[in-house]
């Protein structure tokens, strides 16, 4: 199920809050499926990073925190960017940083 399919199905319930809540419960039940089945339902392995983040956003907006946690936990190594700490440590600030910060606070 792609992000578009999730949104389309969710929006198809219109103003029926009860039906929307049942759909959210269905999505939460996916959390208890075996990992292979779960991955196949959302097609996580074959979607782009943008679609993956869109699915995370959908779960966050709908307060599906168990599902959000599962996706973040299981795909943090494959999908989420981790900063290169050595590169960050070697960064140097521009000499005019203080001046730029003062201009920013004036605005």
Short mmCIF file of N, CA and C in Angstrom, two decimals:
data_model
loop_
_atom_site.label_atom_id
_atom_site.label_comp_id
_atom_site.label_asym_id
_atom_site.label_seq_id
_atom_site.Cartn_x
_atom_site.Cartn_y
_atom_site.Cartn_z
N UNK A 1 0.86 -1.17 0.00
CA UNK A 1 0.00 0.00 0.00
C UNK A 1 0.90 1.23 0.00
N UNK A 2 0.77 2.07 -1.00
CA UNK A 2 1.61 3.27 -1.08
C UNK A 2 1.01 4.39 -0.25
N UNK A 3 1.76 5.46 -0.13
CA UNK A 3 1.26 6.61 0.61
C UNK A 3 -0.01 7.14 -0.04
N UNK A 4 -0.04 7.21 -1.37
CA UNK A 4 -1.23 7.69 -2.06
C UNK A 4 -2.44 6.80 -1.75
N UNK A 5 -2.21 5.50 -1.73
CA UNK A 5 -3.31 4.58 -1.41
C UNK A 5 -3.78 4.76 0.03
N UNK A 6 -2.85 4.97 0.95
CA UNK A 6 -3.23 5.22 2.34
C UNK A 6 -4.12 6.45 2.46
N UNK A 7 -3.66 7.55 1.86
CA UNK A 7 -4.40 8.80 1.93
C UNK A 7 -5.74 8.68 1.21
N UNK A 8 -5.74 8.06 0.04
CA UNK A 8 -6.97 7.90 -0.73
C UNK A 8 -8.00 7.09 0.06
N UNK A 9 -7.55 6.02 0.64
CA UNK A 9 -8.47 5.17 1.41
C UNK A 9 -8.97 5.90 2.65
N UNK A 10 -8.08 6.61 3.33
CA UNK A 10 -8.46 7.36 4.53
C UNK A 10 -9.47 8.45 4.17
N UNK A 11 -9.19 9.17 3.11
CA UNK A 11 -10.09 10.25 2.68
C UNK A 11 -11.41 9.74 2.11
N UNK A 12 -11.44 8.49 1.66
CA UNK A 12 -12.67 7.94 1.09
C UNK A 12 -13.77 7.79 2.13
N UNK A 13 -13.40 7.81 3.41
CA UNK A 13 -14.41 7.68 4.46
C UNK A 13 -15.13 9.00 4.71
N UNK A 14 -14.67 10.07 4.07
CA UNK A 14 -15.35 11.36 4.19
C UNK A 14 -15.41 11.86 5.62
N UNK A 15 -16.61 12.20 6.05
CA UNK A 15 -16.80 12.76 7.38
C UNK A 15 -17.10 11.70 8.44
N UNK A 16 -17.07 10.44 8.07
CA UNK A 16 -17.38 9.35 8.98
C UNK A 16 -16.20 9.08 9.92
N UNK A 17 -16.19 9.72 11.06
CA UNK A 17 -15.08 9.56 12.01
C UNK A 17 -14.95 8.12 12.50
N UNK A 18 -16.07 7.45 12.66
CA UNK A 18 -16.02 6.06 13.15
C UNK A 18 -15.28 5.17 12.15
N UNK A 19 -15.58 5.34 10.86
CA UNK A 19 -14.91 4.54 9.84
C UNK A 19 -13.42 4.88 9.75
N UNK A 20 -13.11 6.15 9.91
CA UNK A 20 -11.71 6.55 9.89
C UNK A 20 -10.96 5.92 11.06
N UNK A 21 -11.59 5.90 12.23
CA UNK A 21 -10.97 5.30 13.40
C UNK A 21 -10.76 3.80 13.22
N UNK A 22 -11.73 3.13 12.59
CA UNK A 22 -11.58 1.69 12.32
C UNK A 22 -10.41 1.44 11.37
N UNK A 23 -10.26 2.31 10.38
CA UNK A 23 -9.14 2.17 9.45
C UNK A 23 -7.82 2.35 10.19
N UNK A 24 -7.76 3.31 11.09
CA UNK A 24 -6.55 3.54 11.88
C UNK A 24 -6.26 2.33 12.76
N UNK A 25 -7.30 1.74 13.34
CA UNK A 25 -7.11 0.52 14.14
C UNK A 25 -6.58 -0.61 13.28
N UNK A 26 -7.09 -0.72 12.05
CA UNK A 26 -6.60 -1.73 11.12
C UNK A 26 -5.11 -1.52 10.87
N UNK A 27 -4.71 -0.27 10.67
CA UNK A 27 -3.30 0.02 10.44
C UNK A 27 -2.47 -0.31 11.66
N UNK A 28 -3.04 -0.13 12.84
CA UNK A 28 -2.32 -0.44 14.07
C UNK A 28 -2.16 -1.95 14.23
N UNK A 29 -3.15 -2.71 13.81
CA UNK A 29 -3.08 -4.18 13.89
C UNK A 29 -1.94 -4.69 13.02
N UNK A 30 -1.61 -3.96 11.96
CA UNK A 30 -0.48 -4.37 11.12
C UNK A 30 0.79 -4.49 11.94
N UNK A 31 0.87 -3.77 13.03
CA UNK A 31 2.05 -3.79 13.89
C UNK A 31 2.33 -5.20 14.42
N UNK A 32 1.32 -6.02 14.53
CA UNK A 32 1.47 -7.35 15.11
C UNK A 32 1.66 -8.44 14.06
N UNK A 33 1.76 -8.04 12.81
CA UNK A 33 2.01 -9.00 11.74
C UNK A 33 3.49 -9.36 11.73
N UNK A 34 3.81 -10.51 11.18
CA UNK A 34 5.24 -10.81 10.99
C UNK A 34 5.88 -9.74 10.09
N UNK A 35 7.16 -9.50 10.27
CA UNK A 35 7.83 -8.42 9.55
C UNK A 35 7.72 -8.52 8.04
N UNK A 36 7.80 -9.73 7.50
CA UNK A 36 7.69 -9.90 6.05
C UNK A 36 6.32 -9.46 5.55
N UNK A 37 5.26 -9.88 6.24
CA UNK A 37 3.91 -9.50 5.84
C UNK A 37 3.71 -7.99 5.96
N UNK A 38 4.21 -7.44 7.04
CA UNK A 38 4.11 -6.00 7.26
C UNK A 38 4.79 -5.24 6.14
N UNK A 39 5.98 -5.67 5.79
CA UNK A 39 6.74 -5.01 4.73
C UNK A 39 6.03 -5.13 3.39
N UNK A 40 5.39 -6.27 3.15
CA UNK A 40 4.68 -6.47 1.89
C UNK A 40 3.43 -5.61 1.79
N UNK A 41 2.73 -5.41 2.89
CA UNK A 41 1.51 -4.61 2.87
C UNK A 41 1.83 -3.17 2.48
N UNK A 42 2.85 -2.60 3.09
CA UNK A 42 3.21 -1.21 2.81
C UNK A 42 4.24 -1.08 1.68
N UNK A 43 4.76 -2.21 1.21
CA UNK A 43 5.74 -2.23 0.12
C UNK A 43 6.95 -1.35 0.46
N UNK A 44 7.39 -1.42 1.69
CA UNK A 44 8.45 -0.55 2.20
C UNK A 44 9.76 -0.71 1.44
N UNK A 45 10.09 -1.91 1.05
CA UNK A 45 11.38 -2.15 0.40
C UNK A 45 11.49 -1.49 -0.97
N UNK A 46 10.35 -1.26 -1.63
CA UNK A 46 10.38 -0.78 -3.02
C UNK A 46 9.96 0.67 -3.20
N UNK A 47 9.71 1.39 -2.13
CA UNK A 47 9.28 2.77 -2.28
C UNK A 47 10.46 3.71 -2.12
N UNK A 48 10.28 4.93 -2.58
CA UNK A 48 11.35 5.92 -2.47
C UNK A 48 11.42 6.45 -1.03
N UNK A 49 12.50 7.14 -0.75
CA UNK A 49 12.67 7.72 0.59
C UNK A 49 11.58 8.77 0.86
N UNK A 50 11.21 9.51 -0.17
CA UNK A 50 10.16 10.52 0.00
C UNK A 50 8.83 9.86 0.36
N UNK A 51 8.50 8.74 -0.30
CA UNK A 51 7.27 8.03 0.03
C UNK A 51 7.33 7.45 1.44
N UNK A 52 8.50 6.96 1.83
CA UNK A 52 8.66 6.43 3.18
C UNK A 52 8.40 7.52 4.21
N UNK A 53 8.97 8.69 3.99
CA UNK A 53 8.75 9.81 4.91
C UNK A 53 7.30 10.25 4.91
N UNK A 54 6.64 10.14 3.76
CA UNK A 54 5.22 10.48 3.69
C UNK A 54 4.38 9.52 4.52
N UNK A 55 4.73 8.25 4.50
CA UNK A 55 4.01 7.28 5.32
C UNK A 55 4.25 7.57 6.80
N UNK A 56 5.49 7.91 7.16
CA UNK A 56 5.77 8.30 8.54
C UNK A 56 4.91 9.50 8.94
N UNK A 57 4.82 10.47 8.05
CA UNK A 57 4.03 11.66 8.32
C UNK A 57 2.56 11.31 8.50
N UNK A 58 2.05 10.41 7.68
CA UNK A 58 0.65 9.98 7.80
C UNK A 58 0.39 9.35 9.16
N UNK A 59 1.26 8.44 9.57
CA UNK A 59 1.09 7.80 10.87
C UNK A 59 1.19 8.81 12.01
N UNK A 60 2.09 9.77 11.87
CA UNK A 60 2.23 10.78 12.91
C UNK A 60 0.97 11.65 13.01
N UNK A 61 0.44 12.05 11.87
CA UNK A 61 -0.77 12.89 11.86
C UNK A 61 -1.97 12.16 12.44
N UNK A 62 -2.01 10.84 12.28
CA UNK A 62 -3.15 10.05 12.75
C UNK A 62 -2.90 9.47 14.14
N UNK A 63 -1.83 9.87 14.80
CA UNK A 63 -1.49 9.41 16.15
C UNK A 63 -1.29 7.90 16.23
N UNK A 64 -0.78 7.31 15.18
CA UNK A 64 -0.46 5.87 15.18
C UNK A 64 0.99 5.71 15.63
N UNK A 65 1.21 5.93 16.90
CA UNK A 65 2.58 5.96 17.40
C UNK A 65 3.25 4.59 17.43
N UNK A 66 2.48 3.53 17.61
CA UNK A 66 3.07 2.19 17.56
C UNK A 66 3.63 1.89 16.18
N UNK A 67 2.85 2.23 15.16
CA UNK A 67 3.31 1.99 13.79
C UNK A 67 4.49 2.89 13.46
N UNK A 68 4.41 4.12 13.89
CA UNK A 68 5.50 5.06 13.65
C UNK A 68 6.78 4.53 14.30
N UNK A 69 6.67 4.06 15.52
CA UNK A 69 7.83 3.51 16.23
C UNK A 69 8.39 2.30 15.48
N UNK A 70 7.51 1.42 15.03
CA UNK A 70 7.96 0.22 14.32
C UNK A 70 8.73 0.60 13.06
N UNK A 71 8.20 1.54 12.28
CA UNK A 71 8.89 1.95 11.06
C UNK A 71 10.22 2.61 11.37
N UNK A 72 10.23 3.48 12.37
CA UNK A 72 11.48 4.15 12.72
C UNK A 72 12.52 3.17 13.24
N UNK A 73 12.06 2.21 14.03
CA UNK A 73 12.98 1.22 14.61
C UNK A 73 13.53 0.28 13.53
N UNK A 74 12.66 -0.25 12.70
CA UNK A 74 13.06 -1.28 11.75
C UNK A 74 13.83 -0.73 10.55
N UNK A 75 13.61 0.51 10.21
CA UNK A 75 14.20 1.04 8.98
C UNK A 75 15.17 2.19 9.24
N UNK A 76 15.62 2.35 10.47
CA UNK A 76 16.51 3.47 10.77
C UNK A 76 17.85 3.31 10.05
N UNK A 77 18.34 2.10 9.89
CA UNK A 77 19.62 1.88 9.22
C UNK A 77 19.50 2.01 7.71
N UNK A 78 18.37 1.60 7.14
CA UNK A 78 18.20 1.59 5.69
C UNK A 78 17.68 2.91 5.14
N UNK A 79 16.81 3.57 5.89
CA UNK A 79 16.08 4.71 5.34
C UNK A 79 16.45 6.07 5.91
N UNK A 80 16.85 6.11 7.16
CA UNK A 80 17.06 7.40 7.80
C UNK A 80 18.51 7.83 7.73
N UNK A 81 18.72 9.10 7.54
CA UNK A 81 20.07 9.63 7.39
C UNK A 81 20.70 9.81 8.76
N UNK A 82 21.89 9.35 8.89
CA UNK A 82 22.63 9.54 10.13
C UNK A 82 23.79 10.47 9.84
N UNK A 83 23.98 11.49 10.66
CA UNK A 83 25.04 12.46 10.36
C UNK A 83 26.44 11.86 10.52
N UNK A 84 27.33 12.34 9.72
CA UNK A 84 28.73 11.96 9.82
C UNK A 84 29.36 12.88 10.85
N UNK A 85 29.58 12.40 12.05
CA UNK A 85 30.04 13.24 13.15
C UNK A 85 31.43 13.82 12.88
N UNK A 86 32.28 13.09 12.19
CA UNK A 86 33.61 13.61 11.88
C UNK A 86 33.52 14.83 10.98
N UNK A 87 32.63 14.78 10.02
CA UNK A 87 32.45 15.93 9.12
C UNK A 87 31.91 17.13 9.88
N UNK A 88 30.99 16.89 10.79
CA UNK A 88 30.42 17.98 11.58
C UNK A 88 31.48 18.60 12.49
N UNK A 89 32.32 17.77 13.09
CA UNK A 89 33.37 18.29 13.97
C UNK A 89 34.37 19.16 13.21
N UNK A 90 34.60 18.86 11.95
CA UNK A 90 35.58 19.60 11.15
C UNK A 90 35.01 20.88 10.55
N UNK A 91 33.74 21.13 10.70
CA UNK A 91 33.14 22.33 10.12
C UNK A 91 33.66 23.58 10.83
N UNK A 92 33.88 24.63 10.06
CA UNK A 92 34.32 25.90 10.63
C UNK A 92 33.26 26.94 10.37
N UNK A 93 33.03 27.78 11.36
CA UNK A 93 32.03 28.84 11.23
C UNK A 93 32.63 30.02 10.47
N UNK A 94 31.78 30.68 9.71
CA UNK A 94 32.24 31.87 9.01
C UNK A 94 32.57 32.98 10.00
N UNK A 95 33.52 33.82 9.64
CA UNK A 95 33.96 34.87 10.55
C UNK A 95 32.87 35.91 10.81
N UNK A 96 31.95 36.07 9.88
CA UNK A 96 30.91 37.09 10.04
C UNK A 96 29.65 36.53 10.71
N UNK A 97 29.76 35.41 11.39
CA UNK A 97 28.61 34.78 12.03
C UNK A 97 27.94 35.72 13.04
N UNK A 98 28.75 36.33 13.88
CA UNK A 98 28.18 37.20 14.91
C UNK A 98 27.40 38.37 14.28
N UNK A 99 27.95 38.95 13.25
CA UNK A 99 27.27 40.06 12.56
C UNK A 99 25.95 39.59 11.94
N UNK A 100 25.97 38.43 11.32
CA UNK A 100 24.75 37.90 10.72
C UNK A 100 23.70 37.58 11.78
N UNK A 101 24.13 37.07 12.92
CA UNK A 101 23.20 36.76 13.99
C UNK A 101 22.56 38.05 14.55
N UNK A 102 23.32 39.12 14.63
CA UNK A 102 22.78 40.40 15.10
C UNK A 102 21.73 40.92 14.13
N UNK A 103 22.01 40.80 12.83
CA UNK A 103 21.02 41.25 11.83
C UNK A 103 19.75 40.41 11.94
N UNK A 104 19.88 39.16 12.23
CA UNK A 104 18.73 38.29 12.35
C UNK A 104 17.87 38.66 13.54
N UNK A 105 18.50 38.99 14.67
CA UNK A 105 17.73 39.34 15.87
C UNK A 105 17.05 40.70 15.73
N UNK A 106 17.59 41.59 14.89
CA UNK A 106 16.99 42.90 14.66
C UNK A 106 15.68 42.74 13.90
N UNK A 107 15.65 41.82 12.97
CA UNK A 107 14.44 41.59 12.17
C UNK A 107 13.37 41.06 13.06
#
